[in-house]
């Protein structure tokens, strides 16, 4: 038995009101996601059920019930309100995967403010452009990350408060800094949750764009409807012990700095009242298998790079652990190669089911469903309620011949669809063509309606499931004292699928030495992030350019991937 039952039947009878009904949406006293993920679960009699099992890098374990979740988010909410925050103000979460990150997420939502989660490994520049774009007024962070905030403080006048959740009193707080220690604060039992409406803004996730400027993807509280139902039907989580089934222990490996970590690492599972685990520790096959064994994880949502790394770690290590609790595996973020699916079926007795979606879509769009025959290497079929197809790259008309490559396209209107790009209406509108939302990926459909991913339709690099804008890296490179010009492309990588590679011409006086390569790499790592750091820098005397002087990035890309670009004279004419 699966939650979805028959895919075909669900297609026939589908309406989003299924989720609304299950969530009691029309009569709910608030549409607030913060309330749905904590208070409502307590009201349903699950106050003492474990919501979060957290393990830190030193092995410390903490457990929190849904009532703890409710109290902690109330307490943070009240604290933020006392700072003078209003609904729709932006609050950035800049923390590792510590419990306060999860509680703050709900706390910010509870006061009607907009939560802006950012990956804590971001460097100064990455942090600054995103805070500036959103005019974020509060950032919640940890001691270990506060120095980055201090470095950008002067150019961040909109930032009013820097909340430090683990202040130890050893060094004096500086300008705009304020300490908040959850464990030392009296829990707030009664809290007036902001009466958000379905269309009130909730989460602002930043994603890399085809310019140097990342885009703020604005979601609303109504996204819950898609996130709840996709969690239930795709991740197949079981919410209670009806029919004698064991309750699930769920692990989403994604960081909430990225959309998977919020849609399916917070909202989806907790709105269902599911126990979830968080491991705040670096990746190693041993760490991960140990974690699954220790907490008897049943449902595991991860990403292809991690799966390929586990494959590389080998079969032998798997046998050292008891992973028999696992019953369902899914993956997202980048192409999941057929070998990985076949391997996981062989080694864990369960295939990883590929799911496809984006920051902008807010929830799973195309997916393999539990119980559906899977075609390894394929992303599966659209979620019920999602009208998805492949359209021609020029006319944007649906392609009727199976096997023909085109652009993935969705009919707008599902609940979790982004409502806009923050202050960037023009780019938002450019995503719609001929009545379709175009995510910017190429794919083909087979004769049974399965989607097969082909590639992105732009220059964005997807490294280890994270999107990196080559333009953002190029403009950062220009600030390195050694760099005259650069072109950034992807290059193939066995584990990460693709990694960042930079072609660089040096300023006079600098030599193409390994030392300079390392210095430039580190410069980018600190300024942007470890993900954006080029894994290789190739020093060249000149970069190939069009007649009008534009760098022919496509040519360099083709070389890296061993593709034949054919006659380059047309490229030379490109504007
Ligand atoms: O190119 C597609 C790729 O990741 C992009 C979305 O990235 P992001 O907004 O960061 O969200 C990632 C997590 C939802 C897509 O446009 N992508 C995502 N899932 C898949 C994928 N590529 C191939 N197969 C997938 N299953």
Coordinates of C-alpha atoms and ligand atoms in Angstrom, one line a residue:
X1 CA 0.0 0.0 0.0
X2 CA 1.3 3.4 -0.9
X3 CA -0.2 6.8 -0.1
X4 CA -0.8 7.6 -3.7
X5 CA -2.4 4.3 -4.6
X6 CA -3.0 4.2 -8.3
X7 CA -1.4 7.1 -10.3
X8 CA -3.9 6.7 -13.1
X9 CA -6.8 6.9 -10.7
X10 CA -5.4 10.0 -8.9
X11 CA -5.0 11.7 -12.3
X12 CA -8.6 11.1 -13.1
X13 CA -10.0 12.4 -9.8
X14 CA -7.4 15.0 -9.0
X15 CA -8.1 18.4 -7.3
X16 CA -5.9 20.4 -4.9
X17 CA -8.9 20.4 -2.7
X18 CA -7.8 16.9 -1.6
X19 CA -4.9 18.6 0.3
X20 CA -7.0 21.5 1.5
X21 CA -9.5 19.1 3.0
X22 CA -6.9 17.0 4.7
X23 CA -5.3 20.1 6.1
X24 CA -8.7 21.6 7.2
X25 CA -7.6 24.6 5.1
X26 CA -10.9 26.5 4.6
X27 CA -11.8 26.6 8.3
X28 CA -8.3 27.0 9.7
X29 CA -7.8 29.9 12.0
X30 CA -4.7 30.9 10.1
X31 CA -3.1 29.8 6.8
X32 CA 0.3 30.3 8.5
X33 CA 2.8 27.5 7.7
X34 CA 4.4 28.1 11.1
X35 CA 1.1 27.2 12.7
X36 CA 0.5 24.2 10.4
X37 CA 3.9 22.7 11.2
X38 CA 3.7 23.0 15.0
X39 CA 0.5 24.2 16.7
X40 CA -1.8 22.2 14.5
X41 CA 0.1 19.0 15.0
X42 CA -0.1 19.5 18.8
X43 CA -3.8 20.3 18.5
X44 CA -4.2 16.9 16.7
X45 CA -2.9 15.1 19.8
X46 CA 0.7 14.7 18.8
X47 CA 2.3 17.3 21.1
X48 CA 4.7 14.8 22.6
X49 CA 5.6 13.1 19.3
X50 CA 9.2 13.6 18.3
X51 CA 9.4 16.3 15.6
X52 CA 13.2 16.6 15.3
X53 CA 16.1 14.3 16.1
X54 CA 19.3 16.3 15.6
X55 CA 22.9 15.1 15.7
X56 CA 25.8 17.6 15.7
X57 CA 29.2 17.1 14.2
X58 CA 30.6 16.0 17.6
X59 CA 27.9 13.4 18.0
X60 CA 25.7 15.4 20.4
X61 CA 22.1 14.3 20.0
X62 CA 19.0 16.4 20.7
X63 CA 15.4 15.5 20.4
X64 CA 12.5 17.9 20.2
X65 CA 8.8 17.2 20.3
X66 CA 6.1 19.0 18.3
X67 CA 5.3 20.9 21.5
X68 CA 9.0 21.9 21.7
X69 CA 8.8 23.1 18.1
X70 CA 5.7 25.1 18.9
X71 CA 7.2 26.7 22.0
X72 CA 10.6 27.4 20.4
X73 CA 9.0 29.0 17.3
X74 CA 6.7 31.1 19.5
X75 CA 9.7 32.2 21.6
X76 CA 11.7 33.3 18.6
X77 CA 8.6 34.9 17.0
X78 CA 8.1 37.0 20.2
X79 CA 11.7 38.0 20.3
X80 CA 11.6 39.2 16.7
X81 CA 8.4 41.0 17.3
X82 CA 10.0 42.8 20.2
X83 CA 12.7 43.9 17.9
X84 CA 10.1 45.8 16.0
X85 CA 9.7 43.5 13.1
X86 CA 6.6 43.6 11.1
X87 CA 4.9 41.3 8.7
X88 CA 6.6 41.0 5.3
X89 CA 9.9 42.3 6.7
X90 CA 12.7 40.0 5.5
X91 CA 14.6 37.9 8.0
X92 CA 17.7 36.0 6.9
X93 CA 18.7 32.7 8.4
X94 CA 22.4 32.3 8.1
X95 CA 23.2 29.2 10.2
X96 CA 24.5 25.7 9.9
X97 CA 21.9 23.0 10.3
X98 CA 21.4 23.6 14.0
X99 CA 18.1 23.3 15.7
X100 CA 17.7 27.1 16.0
X101 CA 17.6 27.3 12.2
X102 CA 14.6 25.1 12.0
X103 CA 12.8 26.8 14.9
X104 CA 13.6 30.3 13.5
X105 CA 12.2 29.3 10.2
X106 CA 8.8 28.7 11.8
X107 CA 9.2 31.6 14.2
X108 CA 9.7 34.1 11.4
X109 CA 6.7 32.8 9.5
X110 CA 4.6 33.0 12.7
X111 CA 5.0 36.8 12.8
X112 CA 4.1 37.1 9.1
X113 CA 7.6 38.1 8.1
X114 CA 9.4 36.6 5.1
X115 CA 12.1 34.1 5.8
X116 CA 15.2 34.3 3.6
X117 CA 17.3 31.2 4.2
X118 CA 20.9 31.4 3.0
X119 CA 23.5 28.7 2.8
X120 CA 25.9 29.3 5.7
X121 CA 29.0 28.5 3.6
X122 CA 28.3 31.6 1.4
X123 CA 31.1 34.2 1.4
X124 CA 30.8 37.9 2.0
X125 CA 29.8 38.9 -1.5
X126 CA 27.2 36.1 -2.0
X127 CA 25.7 37.1 1.4
X128 CA 25.8 40.8 0.7
X129 CA 24.1 40.8 -2.8
X130 CA 21.3 38.7 -1.5
X131 CA 20.7 40.8 1.7
X132 CA 20.9 43.9 -0.4
X133 CA 18.5 42.7 -3.0
X134 CA 15.9 41.8 -0.4
X135 CA 16.7 44.8 1.9
X136 CA 16.7 42.3 4.7
X137 CA 16.4 43.9 8.1
X138 CA 17.4 41.1 10.5
X139 CA 19.9 38.3 10.1
X140 CA 20.0 35.4 12.5
X141 CA 23.3 33.7 12.7
X142 CA 26.0 32.0 14.8
X143 CA 29.2 33.2 16.3
X144 CA 31.2 31.3 13.7
X145 CA 29.6 33.2 10.8
X146 CA 29.3 36.7 12.3
X147 CA 32.6 37.9 11.0
X148 CA 31.2 37.7 7.4
X149 CA 28.3 39.9 8.5
X150 CA 30.6 42.3 10.2
X151 CA 32.7 42.7 7.0
X152 CA 29.6 43.8 5.0
X153 CA 28.0 45.9 7.7
X154 CA 29.0 49.2 6.4
X155 CA 27.5 48.7 3.0
X156 CA 24.3 47.2 4.5
X157 CA 22.4 50.1 6.0
X158 CA 19.0 48.3 5.8
X159 CA 20.3 45.6 8.2
X160 CA 19.1 46.6 11.6
X161 CA 19.9 43.6 13.8
X162 CA 22.3 40.8 13.8
X163 CA 21.0 38.1 16.1
X164 CA 23.5 35.7 17.5
X165 CA 22.0 32.5 18.8
X166 CA 25.1 31.1 20.5
X167 CA 26.6 34.2 22.1
X168 CA 29.0 33.1 24.8
X169 CA 29.8 36.5 26.4
X170 CA 33.5 36.2 25.7
X171 CA 33.8 39.1 23.4
X172 CA 31.7 42.3 23.5
X173 CA 28.8 42.5 21.1
X174 CA 29.4 45.0 18.3
X175 CA 27.2 47.5 16.5
X176 CA 23.7 46.2 15.7
X177 CA 24.5 42.8 17.3
X178 CA 22.1 41.2 19.8
X179 CA 22.3 37.9 21.7
X180 CA 19.5 35.5 21.8
X181 CA 19.8 32.2 23.6
X182 CA 16.8 30.0 23.2
X183 CA 17.7 27.7 26.0
X184 CA 18.0 30.6 28.4
X185 CA 14.7 32.3 27.4
X186 CA 11.4 31.5 29.1
X187 CA 9.3 29.6 26.5
X188 CA 6.4 31.5 25.2
X189 CA 3.3 29.4 25.7
X190 CA 0.7 31.7 24.2
X191 CA 1.6 33.6 21.0
X192 CA -0.6 35.4 18.7
X193 CA 0.3 34.1 15.3
X194 CA 0.1 36.6 12.5
X195 CA -3.1 36.0 10.5
X196 CA -1.4 35.3 7.2
X197 CA -3.6 34.6 4.3
X198 CA -3.0 32.0 1.6
X199 CA -1.4 34.5 -0.6
X200 CA 0.8 36.2 2.0
X201 CA 4.5 35.9 1.2
X202 CA 6.4 33.2 3.2
X203 CA 9.8 32.2 1.9
X204 CA 12.3 34.0 -0.3
X205 CA 14.9 31.6 -1.7
X206 CA 17.7 32.9 -3.9
X207 CA 18.7 31.1 -7.0
X208 CA 21.4 31.8 -9.5
X209 CA 20.4 33.5 -12.7
X210 CA 21.8 34.1 -16.1
X211 CA 23.1 37.4 -15.0
X212 CA 25.5 38.1 -12.1
X213 CA 22.5 39.0 -10.0
X214 CA 20.8 36.1 -8.2
X215 CA 17.0 36.1 -8.2
X216 CA 14.9 36.1 -5.1
X217 CA 12.1 33.5 -5.6
X218 CA 9.0 34.6 -3.7
X219 CA 6.7 31.9 -2.3
X220 CA 3.5 32.3 -0.4
X221 CA 1.9 30.4 2.5
X222 CA -0.5 28.6 0.1
X223 CA 2.6 26.6 -1.2
X224 CA 1.9 24.3 1.8
X225 CA -0.9 22.7 -0.3
X226 CA 1.5 21.3 -2.9
X227 CA 4.3 20.7 -0.4
X228 CA 2.0 18.7 1.9
X229 CA 0.5 16.5 -0.9
X230 CA 3.7 15.8 -2.8
X231 CA 5.4 14.9 0.5
X232 CA 2.6 12.5 1.2
X233 CA 2.3 10.9 -2.3
X234 CA 5.8 11.0 -3.5
X235 CA 7.9 10.6 -0.4
X236 CA 5.1 8.4 0.8
X237 CA 5.5 9.3 4.5
X238 CA 3.1 7.6 6.9
X239 CA 1.7 9.9 9.5
X240 CA 0.3 7.5 12.0
X241 CA 0.2 3.9 13.0
X242 CA -3.1 3.1 11.3
X243 CA -3.2 -0.4 9.9
X244 CA -0.4 -1.4 12.3
X245 CA 2.2 0.3 10.1
X246 CA 5.3 1.8 11.8
X247 CA 5.5 5.5 11.7
X248 CA 8.2 6.9 9.5
X249 CA 11.5 8.4 10.5
X250 CA 12.5 10.6 7.7
X251 CA 15.8 12.1 6.6
X252 CA 16.1 14.9 4.0
X253 CA 19.8 15.5 3.5
X254 CA 19.4 19.0 2.0
X255 CA 20.5 22.2 3.8
X256 CA 17.6 24.6 4.3
X257 CA 19.7 27.2 2.5
X258 CA 18.3 25.5 -0.6
X259 CA 14.7 24.9 -1.5
X260 CA 14.7 21.1 -0.9
X261 CA 15.8 21.7 2.7
X262 CA 12.7 23.9 3.3
X263 CA 9.9 22.4 1.1
X264 CA 10.9 18.8 2.1
X265 CA 13.2 19.4 5.1
X266 CA 10.7 21.5 7.1
X267 CA 7.3 22.2 5.6
X268 CA 6.2 19.0 3.9
X269 CA 7.2 16.5 6.7
X270 CA 6.2 18.7 9.7
X271 CA 2.8 19.7 8.2
X272 CA 2.2 15.9 8.2
X273 CA 3.4 15.5 11.8
X274 CA 6.4 13.3 10.7
X275 CA 9.5 12.7 12.8
X276 CA 12.6 13.9 10.9
X277 CA 16.3 13.6 11.5
X278 CA 19.0 16.2 10.8
X279 CA 22.7 15.5 10.6
X280 CA 24.8 18.6 11.0
X281 CA 28.0 17.0 9.9
X282 CA 30.1 16.7 6.7
X283 CA 29.5 14.0 4.3
X284 CA 31.2 10.6 4.5
X285 CA 29.6 7.2 3.6
X286 CA 30.4 6.0 7.1
X287 CA 28.7 9.0 8.8
X288 CA 25.6 8.6 6.6
X289 CA 25.2 4.9 7.0
X290 CA 25.8 5.1 10.7
X291 CA 23.1 7.8 11.0
X292 CA 20.6 5.7 9.1
X293 CA 21.3 2.7 11.3
X294 CA 21.3 4.6 14.6
X295 CA 17.9 6.3 14.0
X296 CA 16.3 3.6 12.0
X297 CA 15.6 5.9 9.1
X298 CA 12.8 4.7 6.9
X299 CA 12.5 7.3 4.2
X300 CA 15.5 9.1 2.7
X301 CA 15.5 12.0 0.3
X302 CA 18.9 12.9 -1.1
X303 CA 20.7 14.0 -4.2
X304 CA 22.6 12.4 -7.1
X305 CA 26.0 13.7 -6.1
X306 CA 25.7 12.1 -2.7
X307 CA 24.4 8.8 -4.3
X308 CA 27.3 8.7 -6.7
X309 CA 29.7 9.4 -3.8
X310 CA 28.2 6.5 -1.9
X311 CA 28.5 4.3 -5.0
X312 CA 32.2 5.3 -5.1
X313 CA 32.6 4.4 -1.5
X314 CA 31.8 0.9 -2.6
X315 CA 29.5 -2.1 -1.7
X316 CA 31.7 -3.4 1.1
X317 CA 31.0 -0.6 3.5
X318 CA 27.3 -0.9 3.1
X319 CA 27.5 -4.4 4.6
X320 CA 29.0 -3.1 7.8
X321 CA 25.7 -1.4 8.7
X322 CA 22.2 -2.5 9.3
X323 CA 20.2 -0.4 6.9
X324 CA 17.1 -2.7 7.0
X325 CA 14.9 0.2 8.3
X326 CA 15.0 1.9 4.9
X327 CA 11.8 1.4 2.9
X328 CA 11.7 4.3 0.4
X329 CA 14.4 6.4 -1.3
X330 CA 14.1 9.5 -3.5
X331 CA 16.5 12.0 -5.1
X332 CA 16.5 15.5 -6.5
X333 CA 18.6 18.3 -7.9
X334 CA 20.5 17.0 -10.9
X335 CA 20.3 14.2 -13.3
X336 CA 20.1 10.8 -11.6
X337 CA 21.9 8.4 -13.9
X338 CA 20.4 5.0 -14.6
X339 CA 23.5 3.3 -13.1
X340 CA 22.9 5.0 -9.7
X341 CA 19.3 3.8 -9.7
X342 CA 20.3 0.2 -10.6
X343 CA 23.1 0.2 -8.1
X344 CA 20.8 1.4 -5.3
X345 CA 18.3 -1.3 -6.1
X346 CA 21.1 -3.9 -5.9
X347 CA 22.8 -2.6 -2.8
X348 CA 19.9 -1.3 -0.7
X349 CA 17.2 -3.4 -2.3
X350 CA 15.4 -0.1 -3.2
X351 CA 15.8 2.1 -6.2
X352 CA 16.3 5.9 -5.7
X353 CA 13.2 7.5 -7.3
X354 CA 14.1 10.5 -9.2
X355 CA 12.1 13.7 -8.7
X356 CA 12.4 16.9 -10.7
X357 CA 11.5 20.4 -9.7
X358 CA 13.0 23.8 -9.0
X359 CA 13.3 26.6 -6.5
X360 CA 10.7 28.4 -8.6
X361 CA 8.2 25.5 -8.7
X362 CA 8.4 25.2 -4.9
X363 CA 7.3 21.5 -5.0
X364 CA 7.9 18.3 -6.9
X365 CA 6.7 18.5 -10.5
X366 CA 7.8 15.4 -12.4
X367 CA 8.6 12.3 -10.5
X368 CA 8.7 8.6 -10.2
X369 CA 6.0 7.5 -7.8
X370 CA 6.2 4.6 -5.3
X371 CA 4.6 1.6 -7.0
X372 CA 5.0 3.0 -10.5
X373 CA 7.2 1.0 -12.9
X374 CA 10.4 3.0 -13.1
X375 CA 12.6 3.5 -16.2
X376 CA 16.0 4.1 -14.7
X377 CA 17.4 7.4 -16.0
X378 CA 14.0 8.9 -16.4
X379 CA 12.5 11.6 -14.2
X380 CA 9.1 9.9 -14.3
X381 CA 5.8 11.7 -14.9
X382 CA 4.0 14.9 -13.8
X383 CA 2.5 15.0 -10.3
X384 CA -1.3 14.9 -10.6
X385 CA -2.6 18.4 -10.9
X386 CA 0.5 19.4 -12.8
X387 CA 0.1 19.8 -16.6
X388 CA 3.5 19.2 -17.9
X389 CA 4.9 18.6 -21.4
X390 CA 7.8 19.3 -23.7
X391 CA 7.5 22.2 -26.1
X392 CA 9.3 23.3 -29.2
X393 CA 12.2 25.7 -28.5
X394 CA 10.9 28.3 -30.9
X395 CA 7.1 28.0 -31.2
X396 CA 6.5 26.8 -27.6
X397 CA 3.9 24.4 -29.0
X398 CA 3.8 21.0 -27.4
X399 CA 5.9 18.4 -29.3
X400 CA 3.8 15.4 -30.3
X401 CA 6.5 13.1 -31.6
X402 CA 8.0 11.0 -28.7
X403 CA 11.8 11.3 -28.4
X404 CA 12.0 14.8 -29.8
X405 CA 14.0 17.1 -27.6
X406 CA 12.3 20.3 -26.5
X407 CA 11.8 22.5 -23.4
X408 CA 10.0 21.4 -20.3
X409 CA 6.8 23.4 -19.9
X410 CA 4.1 23.6 -17.2
X411 CA 0.7 25.2 -17.2
X412 CA 0.9 27.8 -14.4
X413 CA -1.3 27.7 -11.4
X414 CA -0.2 25.0 -8.9
X415 CA -0.2 26.1 -5.3
X416 CA 3.6 26.2 -4.7
X417 CA 4.5 28.1 -7.9
X418 CA 6.6 31.2 -7.1
X419 CA 4.6 34.4 -7.2
X420 CA 7.4 36.6 -8.5
X421 CA 11.1 37.3 -8.5
X422 CA 11.8 39.9 -5.9
X423 CA 11.9 43.3 -7.5
X424 CA 12.4 41.7 -10.9
X425 CA 9.1 41.5 -12.7
X426 CA 10.7 41.5 -16.1
X427 CA 12.7 38.3 -15.6
X428 CA 9.6 36.8 -14.0
X429 CA 7.5 37.5 -17.0
X430 CA 10.2 36.2 -19.4
X431 CA 9.6 32.7 -17.9
X432 CA 6.2 32.5 -19.5
X433 CA 5.8 31.7 -23.1
X434 CA 2.6 30.8 -25.0
X435 CA 0.8 30.2 -21.8
X436 CA 3.4 27.9 -20.4
X437 CA 5.9 28.3 -17.5
X438 CA 9.3 27.4 -18.9
X439 CA 11.7 26.3 -16.3
X440 CA 14.7 26.4 -18.7
X441 CA 15.5 22.7 -19.0
X442 CA 15.6 20.5 -22.1
X443 CA 14.0 17.1 -22.1
X444 CA 12.3 14.5 -24.2
X445 CA 9.2 12.5 -23.6
X446 CA 9.0 8.8 -24.5
X447 CA 6.1 6.9 -25.9
X448 CA 4.7 6.2 -22.4
X449 CA 4.9 9.8 -21.3
X450 CA 8.0 9.5 -19.1
X451 CA 10.3 12.5 -19.1
X452 CA 14.0 12.2 -19.8
X453 CA 16.3 15.1 -18.8
X454 CA 18.6 16.3 -21.5
X455 CA 20.3 19.5 -20.1
X456 CA 19.8 23.0 -19.1
X457 CA 18.9 25.6 -21.7
X458 CA 21.2 28.2 -20.4
X459 CA 24.8 28.6 -19.1
X460 CA 24.0 27.9 -15.5
X461 CA 26.3 25.3 -13.9
X462 CA 24.7 22.6 -11.8
X463 CA 27.4 21.4 -9.5
X464 CA 26.5 18.8 -7.0
X465 CA 22.9 19.8 -7.4
X466 CA 23.6 23.5 -6.7
X467 CA 23.2 26.1 -9.4
X468 CA 26.1 28.4 -10.0
X469 CA 26.0 31.4 -12.3
X470 CA 29.1 31.6 -14.5
X471 CA 28.5 35.4 -14.6
X472 CA 28.6 35.7 -10.9
X473 CA 31.9 33.9 -10.8
X474 CA 33.3 35.9 -13.7
X475 CA 32.5 39.2 -12.1
X476 CA 34.0 38.0 -8.8
X477 CA 37.1 36.9 -10.7
X478 CA 37.6 40.3 -12.1
X479 CA 38.1 41.5 -8.5
X480 CA 41.1 39.2 -8.0
X481 CA 44.2 41.3 -8.5
X482 CA 45.8 38.8 -10.8
X483 CA 42.9 38.5 -13.3
X484 CA 42.5 40.5 -16.5
X485 CA 39.7 38.6 -18.1
X486 CA 37.9 35.3 -17.5
X487 CA 35.4 32.9 -18.9
X488 CA 33.6 30.4 -16.7
X489 CA 32.1 27.2 -17.9
X490 CA 31.3 23.7 -16.5
X491 CA 33.5 20.7 -17.0
X492 CA 32.5 17.1 -16.5
X493 CA 33.0 15.5 -13.1
X494 CA 32.5 11.9 -12.1
X495 CA 30.9 12.6 -8.8
X496 CA 29.5 16.2 -9.0
X497 CA 28.3 15.7 -12.6
X498 CA 29.8 19.1 -13.4
X499 CA 32.2 21.5 -11.7
X500 CA 33.2 25.1 -12.3
X501 CA 36.2 25.7 -14.5
X502 CA 37.6 29.2 -15.3
X503 CA 39.7 30.3 -18.2
X504 CA 41.8 33.2 -17.1
X505 CA 44.1 35.8 -18.7
X506 CA 46.5 37.4 -16.3
X507 CA 47.3 41.0 -15.7
X508 CA 50.9 42.0 -16.6
X509 CA 53.3 41.0 -13.9
X510 CA 51.5 37.8 -12.9
X511 CA 52.7 34.4 -14.0
X512 CA 50.5 31.3 -14.6
X513 CA 51.8 29.4 -11.6
X514 CA 50.1 26.8 -9.3
X515 CA 50.4 29.4 -6.5
X516 CA 48.4 31.9 -8.5
X517 CA 45.8 29.3 -9.4
X518 CA 45.4 28.4 -5.7
X519 CA 45.2 32.1 -4.6
X520 CA 42.5 32.8 -7.2
X521 CA 40.5 29.7 -6.2
X522 CA 40.6 30.7 -2.5
X523 CA 39.6 34.2 -3.4
X524 CA 36.4 32.9 -5.0
X525 CA 35.7 30.4 -2.2
X526 CA 35.8 33.2 0.4
X527 CA 34.0 35.7 -1.7
X528 CA 31.3 33.5 -3.1
X529 CA 31.2 30.0 -1.8
X530 CA 33.0 26.6 -1.9
X531 CA 30.5 25.5 -4.6
X532 CA 31.3 28.5 -6.9
X533 CA 35.1 28.0 -6.5
X534 CA 36.6 26.9 -9.8
X535 CA 38.0 23.4 -9.4
X536 CA 40.4 24.2 -12.2
X537 CA 41.8 27.4 -13.6
X538 CA 43.4 27.3 -17.0
X539 CA 45.6 30.2 -17.7
X540 CA 45.4 31.3 -21.3
X541 CA 47.0 34.1 -23.4
X542 CA 43.7 35.1 -25.0
X543 CA 40.1 34.1 -24.8
X544 CA 38.2 33.2 -28.0
X545 CA 35.9 36.2 -28.9
X546 CA 33.2 37.0 -31.3
X547 CA 33.8 39.7 -33.9
X548 CA 32.1 42.2 -31.6
X549 CA 34.4 41.2 -28.7
X550 CA 32.1 38.9 -26.7
X551 CA 33.8 35.9 -25.1
X552 CA 32.7 32.7 -26.8
X553 CA 31.8 30.8 -23.7
X554 CA 30.0 28.1 -25.7
X555 CA 33.1 27.2 -27.6
X556 CA 35.0 26.7 -24.3
X557 CA 32.2 24.7 -22.9
X558 CA 32.1 22.5 -26.0
X559 CA 35.8 21.8 -25.7
X560 CA 35.5 20.8 -22.1
X561 CA 32.7 18.4 -22.9
X562 CA 34.3 17.0 -26.1
X563 CA 31.5 18.3 -28.2
X564 CA 31.8 19.2 -31.8
X565 CA 30.9 22.9 -32.2
X566 CA 31.3 22.7 -36.0
X567 CA 31.9 25.8 -37.9
X568 CA 32.8 28.6 -35.5
X569 CA 32.3 31.4 -37.9
X570 CA 28.7 31.7 -37.0
X571 CA 29.7 31.9 -33.3
X572 CA 32.1 34.6 -34.2
X573 CA 29.2 36.6 -35.5
X574 CA 27.0 36.1 -32.4
X575 CA 25.9 39.2 -30.6
Ligands
LIG1 O1 18.1 22.0 -14.1 C1 17.2 21.4 -13.3 C2 18.0 20.7 -12.1 O2 18.1 21.7 -11.1 C3 17.4 22.9 -11.5 C4 16.7 23.5 -10.3 O3 17.6 23.8 -9.3 P1 17.2 24.5 -8.0 O4 16.3 25.6 -8.3 O5 18.4 24.8 -7.2 O6 16.3 23.4 -7.2 C5 17.0 22.2 -7.0 C6 16.1 21.4 -6.1 C7 14.7 21.3 -6.4 C8 16.4 22.4 -12.5 O7 16.0 23.5 -13.3 N1 17.3 19.5 -11.6 C9 16.5 19.4 -10.5 N2 16.0 18.2 -10.4 C10 16.5 17.5 -11.4 C11 17.3 18.4 -12.2 N3 17.9 18.0 -13.3 C12 17.8 16.7 -13.7 N4 17.1 15.8 -13.0 C13 16.4 16.1 -11.9 N5 15.7 15.2 -11.2

